[in-house]
Structures are given as structure tokens and as C-alpha cells.
PDB file of C-alpha atoms in Angstrom:
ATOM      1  CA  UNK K 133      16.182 -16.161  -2.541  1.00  0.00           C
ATOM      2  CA  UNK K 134      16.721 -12.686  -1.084  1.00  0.00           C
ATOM      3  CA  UNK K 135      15.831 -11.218   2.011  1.00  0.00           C
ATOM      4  CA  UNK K 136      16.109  -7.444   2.912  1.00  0.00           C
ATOM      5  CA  UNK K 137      16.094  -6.617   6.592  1.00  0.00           C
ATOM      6  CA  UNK K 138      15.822  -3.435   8.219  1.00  0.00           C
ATOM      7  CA  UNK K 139      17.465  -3.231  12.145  1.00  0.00           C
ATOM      8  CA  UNK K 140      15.713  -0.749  13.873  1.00  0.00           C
ATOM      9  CA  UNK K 141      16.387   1.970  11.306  1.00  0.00           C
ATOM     10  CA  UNK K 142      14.799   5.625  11.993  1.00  0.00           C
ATOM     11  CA  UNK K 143      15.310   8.338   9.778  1.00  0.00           C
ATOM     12  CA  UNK K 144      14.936  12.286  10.358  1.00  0.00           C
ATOM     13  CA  UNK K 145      14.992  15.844   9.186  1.00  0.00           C
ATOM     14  CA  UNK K 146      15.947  18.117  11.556  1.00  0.00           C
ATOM     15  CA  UNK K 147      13.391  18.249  14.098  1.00  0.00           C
ATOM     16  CA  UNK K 148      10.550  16.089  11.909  1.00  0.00           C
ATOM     17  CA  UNK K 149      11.363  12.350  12.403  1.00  0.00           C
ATOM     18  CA  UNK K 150       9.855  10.727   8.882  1.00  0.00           C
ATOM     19  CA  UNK K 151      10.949   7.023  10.070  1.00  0.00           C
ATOM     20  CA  UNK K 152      11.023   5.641  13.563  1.00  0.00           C
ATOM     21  CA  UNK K 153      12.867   3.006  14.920  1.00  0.00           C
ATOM     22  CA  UNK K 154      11.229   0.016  12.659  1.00  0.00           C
ATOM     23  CA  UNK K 155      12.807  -3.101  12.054  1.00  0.00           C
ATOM     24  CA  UNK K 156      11.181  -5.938   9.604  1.00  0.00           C
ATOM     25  CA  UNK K 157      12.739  -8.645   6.819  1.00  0.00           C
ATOM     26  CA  UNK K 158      11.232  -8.693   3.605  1.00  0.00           C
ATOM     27  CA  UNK K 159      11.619 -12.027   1.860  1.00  0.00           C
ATOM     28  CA  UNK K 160      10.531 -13.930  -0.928  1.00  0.00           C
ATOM     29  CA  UNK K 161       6.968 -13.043  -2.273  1.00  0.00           C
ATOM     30  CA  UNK K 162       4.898 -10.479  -1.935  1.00  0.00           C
ATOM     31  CA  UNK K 163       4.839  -8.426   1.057  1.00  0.00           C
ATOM     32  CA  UNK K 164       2.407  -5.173   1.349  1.00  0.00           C
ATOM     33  CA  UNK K 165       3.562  -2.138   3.163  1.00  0.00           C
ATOM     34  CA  UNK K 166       0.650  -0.721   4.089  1.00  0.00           C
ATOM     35  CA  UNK K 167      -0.052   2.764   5.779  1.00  0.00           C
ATOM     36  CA  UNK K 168      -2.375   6.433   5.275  1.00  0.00           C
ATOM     37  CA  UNK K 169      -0.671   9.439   2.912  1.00  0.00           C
ATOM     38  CA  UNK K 170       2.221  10.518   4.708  1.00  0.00           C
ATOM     39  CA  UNK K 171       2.904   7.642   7.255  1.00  0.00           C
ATOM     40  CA  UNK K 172       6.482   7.189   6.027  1.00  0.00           C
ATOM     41  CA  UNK K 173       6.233   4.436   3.325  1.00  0.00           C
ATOM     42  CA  UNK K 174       8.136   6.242   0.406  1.00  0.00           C
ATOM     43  CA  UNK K 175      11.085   7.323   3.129  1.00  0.00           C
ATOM     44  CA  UNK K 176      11.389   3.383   3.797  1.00  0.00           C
ATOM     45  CA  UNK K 177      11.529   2.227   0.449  1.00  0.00           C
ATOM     46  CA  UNK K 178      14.311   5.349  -0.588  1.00  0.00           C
ATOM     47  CA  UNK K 179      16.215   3.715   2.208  1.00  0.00           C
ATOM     48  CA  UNK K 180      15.971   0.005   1.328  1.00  0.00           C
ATOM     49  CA  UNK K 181      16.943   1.034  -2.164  1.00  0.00           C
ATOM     50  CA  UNK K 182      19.809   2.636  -0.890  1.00  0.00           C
ATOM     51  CA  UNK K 183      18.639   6.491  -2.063  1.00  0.00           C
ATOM     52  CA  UNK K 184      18.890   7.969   1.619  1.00  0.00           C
ATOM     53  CA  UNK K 185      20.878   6.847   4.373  1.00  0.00           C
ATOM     54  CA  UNK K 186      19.204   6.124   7.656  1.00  0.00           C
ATOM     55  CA  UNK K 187      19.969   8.160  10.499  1.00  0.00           C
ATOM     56  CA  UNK K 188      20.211   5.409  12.760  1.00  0.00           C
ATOM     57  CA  UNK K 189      19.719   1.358  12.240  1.00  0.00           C
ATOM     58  CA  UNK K 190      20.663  -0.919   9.263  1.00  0.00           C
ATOM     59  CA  UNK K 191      19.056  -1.656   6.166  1.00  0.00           C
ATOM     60  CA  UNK K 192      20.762  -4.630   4.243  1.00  0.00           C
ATOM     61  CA  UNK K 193      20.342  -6.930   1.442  1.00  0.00           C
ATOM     62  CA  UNK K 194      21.126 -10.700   2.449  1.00  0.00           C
ATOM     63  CA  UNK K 195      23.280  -9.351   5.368  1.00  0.00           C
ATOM     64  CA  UNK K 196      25.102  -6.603   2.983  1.00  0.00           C
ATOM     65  CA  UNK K 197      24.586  -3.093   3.677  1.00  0.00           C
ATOM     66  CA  UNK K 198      22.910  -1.164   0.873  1.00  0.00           C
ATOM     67  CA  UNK K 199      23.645   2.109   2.014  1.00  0.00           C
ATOM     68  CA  UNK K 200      26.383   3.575  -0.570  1.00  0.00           C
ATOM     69  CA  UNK K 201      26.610   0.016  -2.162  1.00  0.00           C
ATOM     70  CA  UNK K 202      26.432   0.075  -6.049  1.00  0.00           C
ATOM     71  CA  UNK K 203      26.382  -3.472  -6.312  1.00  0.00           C
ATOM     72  CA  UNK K 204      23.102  -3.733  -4.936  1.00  0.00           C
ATOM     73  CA  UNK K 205      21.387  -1.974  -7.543  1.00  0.00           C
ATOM     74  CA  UNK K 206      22.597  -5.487  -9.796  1.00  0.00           C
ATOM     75  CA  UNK K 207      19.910  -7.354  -7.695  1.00  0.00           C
ATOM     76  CA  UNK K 208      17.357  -4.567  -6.966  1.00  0.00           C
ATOM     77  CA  UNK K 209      14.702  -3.076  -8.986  1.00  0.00           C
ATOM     78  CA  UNK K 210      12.863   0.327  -8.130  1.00  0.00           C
ATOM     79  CA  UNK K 211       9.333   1.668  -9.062  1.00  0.00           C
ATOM     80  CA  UNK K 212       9.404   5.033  -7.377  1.00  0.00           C
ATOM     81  CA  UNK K 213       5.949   6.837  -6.908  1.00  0.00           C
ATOM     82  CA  UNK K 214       7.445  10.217  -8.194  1.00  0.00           C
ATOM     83  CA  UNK K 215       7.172  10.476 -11.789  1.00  0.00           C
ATOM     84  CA  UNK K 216      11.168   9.226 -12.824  1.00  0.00           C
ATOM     85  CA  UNK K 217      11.446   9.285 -16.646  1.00  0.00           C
ATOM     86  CA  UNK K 218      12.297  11.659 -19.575  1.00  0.00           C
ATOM     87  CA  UNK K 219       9.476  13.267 -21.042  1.00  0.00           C
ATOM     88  CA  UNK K 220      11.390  14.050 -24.545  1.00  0.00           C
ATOM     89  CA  UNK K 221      12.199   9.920 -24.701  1.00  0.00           C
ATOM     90  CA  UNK K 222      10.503   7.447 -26.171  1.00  0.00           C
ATOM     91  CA  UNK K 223       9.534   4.311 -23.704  1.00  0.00           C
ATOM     92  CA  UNK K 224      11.440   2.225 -25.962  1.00  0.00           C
ATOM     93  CA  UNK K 225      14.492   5.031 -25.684  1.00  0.00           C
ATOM     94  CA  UNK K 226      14.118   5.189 -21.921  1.00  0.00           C
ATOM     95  CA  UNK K 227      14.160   0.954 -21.155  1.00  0.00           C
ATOM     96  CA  UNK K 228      17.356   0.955 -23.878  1.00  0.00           C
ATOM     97  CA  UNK K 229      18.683   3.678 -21.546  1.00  0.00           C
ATOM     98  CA  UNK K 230      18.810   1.814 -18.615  1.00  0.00           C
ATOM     99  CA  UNK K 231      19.637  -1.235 -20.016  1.00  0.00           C
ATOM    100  CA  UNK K 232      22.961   0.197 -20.684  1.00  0.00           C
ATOM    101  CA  UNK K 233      23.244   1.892 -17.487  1.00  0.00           C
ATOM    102  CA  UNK K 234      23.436  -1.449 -16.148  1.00  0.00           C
ATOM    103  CA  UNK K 235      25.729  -2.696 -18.667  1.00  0.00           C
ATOM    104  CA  UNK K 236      23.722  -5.488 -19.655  1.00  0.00           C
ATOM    105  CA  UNK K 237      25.302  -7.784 -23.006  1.00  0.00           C
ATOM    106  CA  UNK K 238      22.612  -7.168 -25.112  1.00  0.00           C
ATOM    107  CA  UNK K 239      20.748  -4.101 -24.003  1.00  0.00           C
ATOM    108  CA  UNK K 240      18.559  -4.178 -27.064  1.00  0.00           C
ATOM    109  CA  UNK K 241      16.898  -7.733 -26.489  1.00  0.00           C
ATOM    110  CA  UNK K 242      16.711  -7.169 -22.378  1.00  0.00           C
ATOM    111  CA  UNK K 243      15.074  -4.058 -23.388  1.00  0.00           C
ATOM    112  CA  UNK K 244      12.258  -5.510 -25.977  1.00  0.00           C
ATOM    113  CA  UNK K 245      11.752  -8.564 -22.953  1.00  0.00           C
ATOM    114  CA  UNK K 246      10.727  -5.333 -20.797  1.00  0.00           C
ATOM    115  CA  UNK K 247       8.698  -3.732 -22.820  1.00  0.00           C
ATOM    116  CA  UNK K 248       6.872  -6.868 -23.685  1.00  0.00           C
ATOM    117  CA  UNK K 249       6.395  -7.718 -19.994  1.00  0.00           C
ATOM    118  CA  UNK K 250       4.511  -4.864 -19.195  1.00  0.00           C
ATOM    119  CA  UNK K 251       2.421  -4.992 -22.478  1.00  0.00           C
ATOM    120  CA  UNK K 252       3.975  -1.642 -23.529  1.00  0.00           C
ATOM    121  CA  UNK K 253       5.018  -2.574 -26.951  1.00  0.00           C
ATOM    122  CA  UNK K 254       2.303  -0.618 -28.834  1.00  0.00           C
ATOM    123  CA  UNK K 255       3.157   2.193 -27.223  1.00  0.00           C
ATOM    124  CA  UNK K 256       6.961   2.235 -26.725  1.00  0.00           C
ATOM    125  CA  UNK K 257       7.922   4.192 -29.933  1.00  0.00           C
ATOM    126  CA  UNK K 258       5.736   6.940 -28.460  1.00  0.00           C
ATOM    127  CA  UNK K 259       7.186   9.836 -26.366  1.00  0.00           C
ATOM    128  CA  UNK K 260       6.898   9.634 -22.387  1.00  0.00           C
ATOM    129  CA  UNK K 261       5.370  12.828 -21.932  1.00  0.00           C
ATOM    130  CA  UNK K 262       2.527  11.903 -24.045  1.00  0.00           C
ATOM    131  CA  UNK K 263       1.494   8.981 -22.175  1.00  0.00           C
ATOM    132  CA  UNK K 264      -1.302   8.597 -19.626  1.00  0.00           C
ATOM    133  CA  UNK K 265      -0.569   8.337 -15.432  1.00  0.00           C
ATOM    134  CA  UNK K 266      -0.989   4.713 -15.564  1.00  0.00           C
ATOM    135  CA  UNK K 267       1.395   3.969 -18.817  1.00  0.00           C
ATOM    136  CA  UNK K 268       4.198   5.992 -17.180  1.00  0.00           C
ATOM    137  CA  UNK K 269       3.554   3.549 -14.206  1.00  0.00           C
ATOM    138  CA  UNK K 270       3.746   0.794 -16.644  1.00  0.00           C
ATOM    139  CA  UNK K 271       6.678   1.857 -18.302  1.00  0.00           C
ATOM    140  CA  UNK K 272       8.773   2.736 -14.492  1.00  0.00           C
ATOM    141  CA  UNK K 273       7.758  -0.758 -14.156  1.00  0.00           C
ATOM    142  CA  UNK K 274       9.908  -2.639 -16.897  1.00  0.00           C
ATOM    143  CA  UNK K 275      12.797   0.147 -16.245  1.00  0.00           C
ATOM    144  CA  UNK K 276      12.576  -1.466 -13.198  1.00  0.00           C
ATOM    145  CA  UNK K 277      12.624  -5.024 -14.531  1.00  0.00           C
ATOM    146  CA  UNK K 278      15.091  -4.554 -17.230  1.00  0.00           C
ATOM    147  CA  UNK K 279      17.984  -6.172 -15.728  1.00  0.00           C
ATOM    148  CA  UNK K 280      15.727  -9.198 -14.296  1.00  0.00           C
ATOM    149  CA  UNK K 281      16.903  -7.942 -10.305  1.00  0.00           C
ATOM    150  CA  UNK K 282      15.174 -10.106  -7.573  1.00  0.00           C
ATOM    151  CA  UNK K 283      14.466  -7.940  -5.699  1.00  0.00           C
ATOM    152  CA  UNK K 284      11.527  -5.235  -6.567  1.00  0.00           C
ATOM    153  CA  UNK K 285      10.117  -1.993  -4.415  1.00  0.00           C
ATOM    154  CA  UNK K 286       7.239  -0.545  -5.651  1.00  0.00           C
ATOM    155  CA  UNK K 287       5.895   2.709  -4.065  1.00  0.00           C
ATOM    156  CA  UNK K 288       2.562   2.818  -4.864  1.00  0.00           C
ATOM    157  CA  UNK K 289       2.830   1.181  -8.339  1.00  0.00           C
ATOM    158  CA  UNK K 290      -1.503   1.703  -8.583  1.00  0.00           C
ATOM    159  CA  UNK K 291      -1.381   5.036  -8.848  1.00  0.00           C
ATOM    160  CA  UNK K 292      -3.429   6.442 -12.256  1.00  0.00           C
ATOM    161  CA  UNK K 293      -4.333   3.118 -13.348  1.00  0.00           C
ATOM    162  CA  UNK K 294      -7.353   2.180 -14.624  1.00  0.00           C
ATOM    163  CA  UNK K 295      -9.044  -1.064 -13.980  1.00  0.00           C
ATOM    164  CA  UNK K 296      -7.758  -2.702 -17.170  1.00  0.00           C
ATOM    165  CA  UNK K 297      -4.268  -2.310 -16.112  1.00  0.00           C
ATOM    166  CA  UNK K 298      -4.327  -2.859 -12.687  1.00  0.00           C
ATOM    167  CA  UNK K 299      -5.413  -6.101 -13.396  1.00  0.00           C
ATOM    168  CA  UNK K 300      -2.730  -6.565 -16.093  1.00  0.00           C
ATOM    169  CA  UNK K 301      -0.168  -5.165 -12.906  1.00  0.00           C
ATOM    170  CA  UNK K 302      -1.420  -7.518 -10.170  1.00  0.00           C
ATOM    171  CA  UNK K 303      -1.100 -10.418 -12.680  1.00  0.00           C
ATOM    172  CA  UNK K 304       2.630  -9.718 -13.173  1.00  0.00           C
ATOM    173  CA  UNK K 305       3.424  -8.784  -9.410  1.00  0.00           C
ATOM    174  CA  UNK K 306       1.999 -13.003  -8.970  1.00  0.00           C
ATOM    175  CA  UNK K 307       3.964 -14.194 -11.705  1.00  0.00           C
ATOM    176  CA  UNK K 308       7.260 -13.385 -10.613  1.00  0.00           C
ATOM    177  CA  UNK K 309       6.357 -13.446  -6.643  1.00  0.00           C
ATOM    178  CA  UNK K 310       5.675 -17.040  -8.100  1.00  0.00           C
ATOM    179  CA  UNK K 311       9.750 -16.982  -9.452  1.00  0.00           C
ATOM    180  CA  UNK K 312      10.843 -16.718  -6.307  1.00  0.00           C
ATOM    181  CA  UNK K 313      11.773 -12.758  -6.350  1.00  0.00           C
ATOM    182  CA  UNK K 314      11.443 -10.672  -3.180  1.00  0.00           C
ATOM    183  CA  UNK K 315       8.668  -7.844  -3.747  1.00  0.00           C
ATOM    184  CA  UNK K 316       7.772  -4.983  -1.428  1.00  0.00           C
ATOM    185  CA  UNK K 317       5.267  -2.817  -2.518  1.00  0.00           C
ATOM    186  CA  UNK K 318       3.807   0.162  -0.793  1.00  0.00           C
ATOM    187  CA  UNK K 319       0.002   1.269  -0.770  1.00  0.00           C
ATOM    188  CA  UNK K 320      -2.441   3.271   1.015  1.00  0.00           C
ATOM    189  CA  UNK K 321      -5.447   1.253  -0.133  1.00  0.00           C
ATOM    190  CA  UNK K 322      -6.705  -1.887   1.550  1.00  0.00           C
ATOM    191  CA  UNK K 323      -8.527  -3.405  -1.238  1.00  0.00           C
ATOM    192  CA  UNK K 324      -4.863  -3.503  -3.134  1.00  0.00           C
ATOM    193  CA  UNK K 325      -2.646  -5.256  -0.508  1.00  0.00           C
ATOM    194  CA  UNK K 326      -5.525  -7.756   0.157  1.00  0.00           C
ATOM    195  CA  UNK K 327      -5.443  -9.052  -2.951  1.00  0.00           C
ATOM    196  CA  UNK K 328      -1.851  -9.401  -3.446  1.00  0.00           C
ATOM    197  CA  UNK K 329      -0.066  -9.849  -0.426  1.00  0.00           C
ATOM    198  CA  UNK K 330       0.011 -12.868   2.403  1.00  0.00           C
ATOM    199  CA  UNK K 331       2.373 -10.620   4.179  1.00  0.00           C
ATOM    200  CA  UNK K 332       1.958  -7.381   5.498  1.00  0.00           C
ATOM    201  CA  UNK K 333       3.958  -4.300   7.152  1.00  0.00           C
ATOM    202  CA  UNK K 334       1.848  -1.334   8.711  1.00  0.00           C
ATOM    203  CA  UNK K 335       3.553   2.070   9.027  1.00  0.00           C
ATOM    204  CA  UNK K 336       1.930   4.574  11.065  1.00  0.00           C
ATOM    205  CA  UNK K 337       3.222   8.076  11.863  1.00  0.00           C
ATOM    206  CA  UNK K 338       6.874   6.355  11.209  1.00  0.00           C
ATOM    207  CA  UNK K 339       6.094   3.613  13.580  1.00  0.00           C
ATOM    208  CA  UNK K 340       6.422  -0.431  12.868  1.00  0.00           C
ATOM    209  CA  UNK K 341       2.301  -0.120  14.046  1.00  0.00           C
ATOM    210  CA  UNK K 342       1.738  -4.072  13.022  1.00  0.00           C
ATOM    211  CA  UNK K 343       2.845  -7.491  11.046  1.00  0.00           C
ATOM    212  CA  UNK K 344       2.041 -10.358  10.025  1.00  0.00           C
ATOM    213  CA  UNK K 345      -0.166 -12.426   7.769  1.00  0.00           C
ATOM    214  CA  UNK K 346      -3.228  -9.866   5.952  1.00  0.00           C
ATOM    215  CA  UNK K 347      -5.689 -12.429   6.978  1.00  0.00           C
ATOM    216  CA  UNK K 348      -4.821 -12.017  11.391  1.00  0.00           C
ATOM    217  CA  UNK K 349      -4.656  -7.939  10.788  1.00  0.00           C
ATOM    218  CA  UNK K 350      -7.513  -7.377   8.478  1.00  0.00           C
ATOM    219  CA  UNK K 351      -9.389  -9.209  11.478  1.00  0.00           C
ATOM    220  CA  UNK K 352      -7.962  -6.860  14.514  1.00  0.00           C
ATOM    221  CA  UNK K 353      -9.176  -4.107  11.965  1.00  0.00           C
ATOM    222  CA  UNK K 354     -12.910  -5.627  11.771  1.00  0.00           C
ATOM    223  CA  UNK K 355     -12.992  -6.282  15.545  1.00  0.00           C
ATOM    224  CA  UNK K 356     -12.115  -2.979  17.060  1.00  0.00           C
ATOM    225  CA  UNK K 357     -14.698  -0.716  17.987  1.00  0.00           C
ATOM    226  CA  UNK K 358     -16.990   1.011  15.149  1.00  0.00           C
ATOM    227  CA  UNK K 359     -18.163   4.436  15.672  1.00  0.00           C
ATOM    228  CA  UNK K 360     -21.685   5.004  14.077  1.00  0.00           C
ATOM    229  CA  UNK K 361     -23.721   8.449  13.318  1.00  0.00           C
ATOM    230  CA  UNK K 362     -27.637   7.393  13.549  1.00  0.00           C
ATOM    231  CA  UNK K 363     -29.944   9.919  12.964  1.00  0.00           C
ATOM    232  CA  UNK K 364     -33.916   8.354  13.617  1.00  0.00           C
ATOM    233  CA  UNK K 365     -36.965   9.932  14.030  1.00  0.00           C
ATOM    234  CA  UNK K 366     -37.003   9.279  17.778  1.00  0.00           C
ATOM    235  CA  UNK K 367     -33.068   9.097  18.733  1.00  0.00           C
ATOM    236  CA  UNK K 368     -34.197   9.213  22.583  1.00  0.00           C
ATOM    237  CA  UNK K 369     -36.431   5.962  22.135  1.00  0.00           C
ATOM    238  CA  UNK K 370     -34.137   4.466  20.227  1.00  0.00           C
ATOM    239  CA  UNK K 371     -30.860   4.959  22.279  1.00  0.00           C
ATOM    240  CA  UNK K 372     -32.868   3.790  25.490  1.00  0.00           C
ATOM    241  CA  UNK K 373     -33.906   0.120  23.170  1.00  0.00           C
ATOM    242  CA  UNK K 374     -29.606  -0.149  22.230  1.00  0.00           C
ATOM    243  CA  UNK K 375     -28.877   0.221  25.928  1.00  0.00           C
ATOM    244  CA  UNK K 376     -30.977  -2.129  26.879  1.00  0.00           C
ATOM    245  CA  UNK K 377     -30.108  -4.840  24.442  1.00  0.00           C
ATOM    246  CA  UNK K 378     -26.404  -4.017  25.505  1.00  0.00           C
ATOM    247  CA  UNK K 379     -24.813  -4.224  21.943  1.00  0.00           C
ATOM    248  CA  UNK K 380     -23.468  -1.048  22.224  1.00  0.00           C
ATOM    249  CA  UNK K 381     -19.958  -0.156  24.765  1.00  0.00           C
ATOM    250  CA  UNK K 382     -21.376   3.597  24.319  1.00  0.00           C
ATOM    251  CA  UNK K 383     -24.290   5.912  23.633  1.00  0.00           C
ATOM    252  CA  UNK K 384     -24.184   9.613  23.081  1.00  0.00           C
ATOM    253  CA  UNK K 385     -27.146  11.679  21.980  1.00  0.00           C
ATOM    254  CA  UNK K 386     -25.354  14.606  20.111  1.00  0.00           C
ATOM    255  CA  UNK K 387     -27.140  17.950  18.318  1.00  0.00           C
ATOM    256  CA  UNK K 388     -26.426  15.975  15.222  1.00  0.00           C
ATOM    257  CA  UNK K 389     -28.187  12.657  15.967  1.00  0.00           C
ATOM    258  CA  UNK K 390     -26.805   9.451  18.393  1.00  0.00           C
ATOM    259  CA  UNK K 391     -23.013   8.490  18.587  1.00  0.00           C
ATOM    260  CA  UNK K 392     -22.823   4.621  19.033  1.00  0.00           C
ATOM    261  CA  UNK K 393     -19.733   2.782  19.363  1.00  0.00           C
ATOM    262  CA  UNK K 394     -20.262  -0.533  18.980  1.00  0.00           C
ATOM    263  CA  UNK K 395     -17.646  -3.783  19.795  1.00  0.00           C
ATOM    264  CA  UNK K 396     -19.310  -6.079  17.383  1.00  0.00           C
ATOM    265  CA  UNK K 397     -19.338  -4.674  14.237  1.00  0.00           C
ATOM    266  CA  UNK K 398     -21.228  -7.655  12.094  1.00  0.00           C
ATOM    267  CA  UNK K 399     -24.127  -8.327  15.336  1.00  0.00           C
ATOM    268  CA  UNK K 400     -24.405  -4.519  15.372  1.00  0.00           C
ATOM    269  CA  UNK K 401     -25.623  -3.887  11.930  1.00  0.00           C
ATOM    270  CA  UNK K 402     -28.059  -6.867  11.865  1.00  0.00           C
ATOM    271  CA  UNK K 403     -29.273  -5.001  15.337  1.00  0.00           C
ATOM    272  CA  UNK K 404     -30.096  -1.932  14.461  1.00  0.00           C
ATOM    273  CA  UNK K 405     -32.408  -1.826  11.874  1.00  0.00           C
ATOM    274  CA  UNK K 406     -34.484  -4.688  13.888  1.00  0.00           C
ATOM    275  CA  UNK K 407     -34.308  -2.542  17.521  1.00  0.00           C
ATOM    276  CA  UNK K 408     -35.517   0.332  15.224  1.00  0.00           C
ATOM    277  CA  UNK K 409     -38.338  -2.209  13.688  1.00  0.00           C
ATOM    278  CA  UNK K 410     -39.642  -3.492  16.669  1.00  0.00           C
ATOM    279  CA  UNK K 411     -39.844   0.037  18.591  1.00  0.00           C
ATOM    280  CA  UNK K 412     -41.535   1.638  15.962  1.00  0.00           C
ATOM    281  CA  UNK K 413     -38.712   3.805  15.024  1.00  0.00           C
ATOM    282  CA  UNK K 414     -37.653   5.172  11.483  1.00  0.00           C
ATOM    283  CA  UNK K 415     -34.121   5.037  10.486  1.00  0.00           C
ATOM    284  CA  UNK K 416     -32.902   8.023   8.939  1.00  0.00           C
ATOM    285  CA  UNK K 417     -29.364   7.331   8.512  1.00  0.00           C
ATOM    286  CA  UNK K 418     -26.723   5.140   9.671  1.00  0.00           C
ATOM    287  CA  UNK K 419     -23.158   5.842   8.676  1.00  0.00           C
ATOM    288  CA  UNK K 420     -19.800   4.866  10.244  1.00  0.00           C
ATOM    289  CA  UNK K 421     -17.387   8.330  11.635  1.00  0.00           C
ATOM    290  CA  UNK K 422     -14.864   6.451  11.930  1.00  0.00           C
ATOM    291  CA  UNK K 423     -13.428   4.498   8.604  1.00  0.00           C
ATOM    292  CA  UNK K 424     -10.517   6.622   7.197  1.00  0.00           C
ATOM    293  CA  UNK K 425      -7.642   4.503   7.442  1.00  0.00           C
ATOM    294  CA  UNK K 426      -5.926   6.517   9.514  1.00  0.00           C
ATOM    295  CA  UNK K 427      -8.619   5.626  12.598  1.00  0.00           C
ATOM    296  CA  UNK K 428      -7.895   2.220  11.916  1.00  0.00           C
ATOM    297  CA  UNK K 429      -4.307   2.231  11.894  1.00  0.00           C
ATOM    298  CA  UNK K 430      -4.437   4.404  14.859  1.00  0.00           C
ATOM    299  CA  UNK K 431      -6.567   1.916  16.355  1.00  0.00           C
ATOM    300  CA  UNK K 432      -3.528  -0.901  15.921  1.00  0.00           C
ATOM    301  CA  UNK K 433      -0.798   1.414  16.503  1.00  0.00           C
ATOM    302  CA  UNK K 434      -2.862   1.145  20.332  1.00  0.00           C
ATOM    303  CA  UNK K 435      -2.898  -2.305  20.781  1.00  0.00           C
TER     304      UNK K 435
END
């Protein structure tokens, strides 16, 4: 069982600080690292797989540091979200590749196991630059698996997959979360982490912004306020009837129709459309200003 911890590690360029004093441990099963485009996931990851150095703080693997280590990379595996193979190589070329790199007995079998794992084998005698987004993913994948490490970062491993083999993905990130190996992998999409990971990190502007289980998050995320755009046929009548039910903290009438911000998001939309009923009032539209992820990590990054 491994267990990569980070000691309040910030990185920086320059002036621009990617990485901000975070510390978390990573250990076995799967853990999401969850944050908007830009929030300092990938930076992370390069660190924990020992690609950059932190600036300041520790990143280690079961207490060793992994910073100029080579011995790490026996017991890590890498998926980066950059595009990381040969075009002019077949996949089958580019697993036997690394299998040597590593030094491995029998490159040729650990190689075919690879392959097979990531249901690649129909293509693998095909060149790399011919393949689609999602079978380059596929194929980073078993480079990254052919030396069986325990641990595994994945930086957004989703990306250019269709729903076929996201599916086929998510299946294989359970199976060997289920072997006991350590897996980290980074997303900016909710729907992704909630289905695979218990555990979660949030990164916002470089900032540790939350952890813990998905389940006690993905709640503070429904709870917080909701911002609303309602545009009605009477927005004056029907901004009076919302005050005076009191479901609402605020209530703006704006040129473009009325800005509601309300602190119960599930009561609120059962509301409206029966304040609007019983006053007579149409309902033009309803939609939230409010749900990029960024408000809602910016919302936790408050608390």
C-alpha cells in the first residue's frame, strides 16, 4: 500500500505562483483531484511524479522524496494530459519501448499484458499518429501500466473519449483501485470524479480550496446560494409574491429580468413555478448565472 503526501508544497514562476502552499496524502484507491481549467492540477501531478521540483514544501512517496529520485519511477505510473508518444511508432512499438526503458525481464510479454489491458490490441500494429484523441489516451494509459507501478497519476485521462471508452476507462481505474494501487486522477468535470472517486482534492487558483469524502462536498456545493435569471411577464408582481414567501436571501429587478439568489436550491425550484401559478404570472425563463465550476469552487474556497 502506498501513500504519496505532499507538505505544504507551493510552486512558482517568477512572479505567477501556479501552486500554493497545499498539503494532502493520497493513498490507496481512487482519489479525484478536482478543479476549473487552469487551477493548478497538471503543476501538482508534474510534481508528485517528480517532473518539476517544488519551490517550497515536500512531495514524497511512502516518506521518500521523489524529487530527483529515479527509483520512484519503479513504483509510479504517469498519464500526462499533453499528448506524450511518437507519432512515427506503432502502439505496440511505443509500450515495447518503455518496457525496456524500465528494464523489465521480458519486455515483450509485459508489453502484450498492456496492450491487452487497455483493449488496444486491434489497434497496436497501427501508427500513433493515426489514431483518434481517445486511443492515444488509451494507449498513454498502458505505457503507463507497463511495468505494473502502484502508484498511477492521471491528468485528465477523459479527455477525447467517447462514451464507449470512457466506460471501458472507468472500469479499469475500479479494477485495480480494487488491487490495492494508489490512483490520483485529475479532472475538471464533476460528473467524472463522482463516479469514480470516494475521495476528493479541490484545487482552486493553486489553493488546497477543500477535502474529503465526494458525498460531504458535492453537498456544500448544492447548499450554497443559487443565483437565478427569471424573466416573467410581470417581474414586479412576481418579485413582490418571492419576497413575501421569503424563499429568496435577495431580489434584484435588473434591465434584463429579476436576479434571485436563493439559499435553498431544491424548495426554490418547486417555488417558483407555483408563486408564478397562483399570481397569475407567466414564466418566461428561469436559468441559473451562476453554475460554471469556477463559481462553485469559488464558493468553497470562501468557506
Amino acid at each position: 500500500m502506498s501513500v504519496l503526501t505532499l507538505e505544504n508544497v507551493s510552486r512558482w514562476y517568477g512572479n505567477v505562483v501556479a501552486v500554493n502552499g497545499v498539503s494532502m496524502t493520497i493513498g490507496p484507491g481512487v482519489t479525484g483531484l478536482l478543479g476549473p481549467n487552469g487551477a493548478g492540477k497538471s503543476t501538482l501531478i508534474h510534481m508528485m511524479g517528480g517532473f518539476l521540483e517544488p519551490s517550497a514544501g515536500s512531495v514524497t512517496l511512502d516518506g521518500t522524496p521523489i524529487w530527483r529520485n529515479p527509483d520512484v519511477y519503479r513504483r509510479l505510473g504517469l498519464v500526462p494530459e499533453r499528448e506524450s508518444a511518437y507519432d512515427f511508432l506503432t502502439g505496440r512499438q511505443f509500450i515495447l519501448a518503455m518496457a525496456r526503458l524500465h528494464k523489465l525481464p521480458d519486455p515483450d510479454a509485459a508489453a502484450r499484458r498492456a496492450i491487452d489491458r487497455v483493449e488496444m490490441e486491434y489497434a497496436a500494429d497501427r501508427q500513433i499518429g493515426n489514431y483518434s484523441k481517445g486511443m492515444k489516451q488509451r494507449i498513454k494509459m498502458a505505457s503507463a501500466l507497463v511495468h505494473d507501478p502502484p502508484v498511477l497519476l492521471l491528468d485528465e485521462p477523459f479527455n477525447g473519449m467517447d462514451p464507449r471508452q470512457r466506460l471501458q476507462l472507468m472500469d479499469l481505474i475500479r479494477k485495480m483501485a480494487a488491487e490495492g494501487r494508489t490512483i490520483l486522477f485529475s479532472s475538471h468535470i464533476l460528473e467524472e470524479v463522482e463516479r469514480l472517486a470516494g475521495q476528493i482534492e479541490v484545487i482552486v487558483a493553486g489553493r488546497h480550496a477543500a477535502s474529503g469524502d465526494f458525498r460531504e462536498i458535492r453537498r456544500l456545493m448544492t447548499d450554497r446560494p443559487h443565483r437565478f435569471l427569471v424573466r416573467s411577464g410581470d417581474d414586479r408582481a412576481l418579485a413582490a409574491a418571492i419576497i413575501a414567501d421569503g424563499s429568496a436571501r435577495g431580489v434584484h429587478l435588473t434591465p434584463k429580468g429579476l436576479e434571485i439568489e436563493a439559499t435553498d436550491f431544491q424548495r426554490f425550484t418547486w417555488l417558483l413555478p407555483r408563486l408564478a401559478r397562483d399570481a397569475g404570472i407567466r414564466l418566461w425563463e428561469v436559468s441559473p448565472s451562476d453554475e460554471s465550476l469556477e463559481s462553485v469552487f469559488s464558493y468553497l474556497v470562501a468557506r
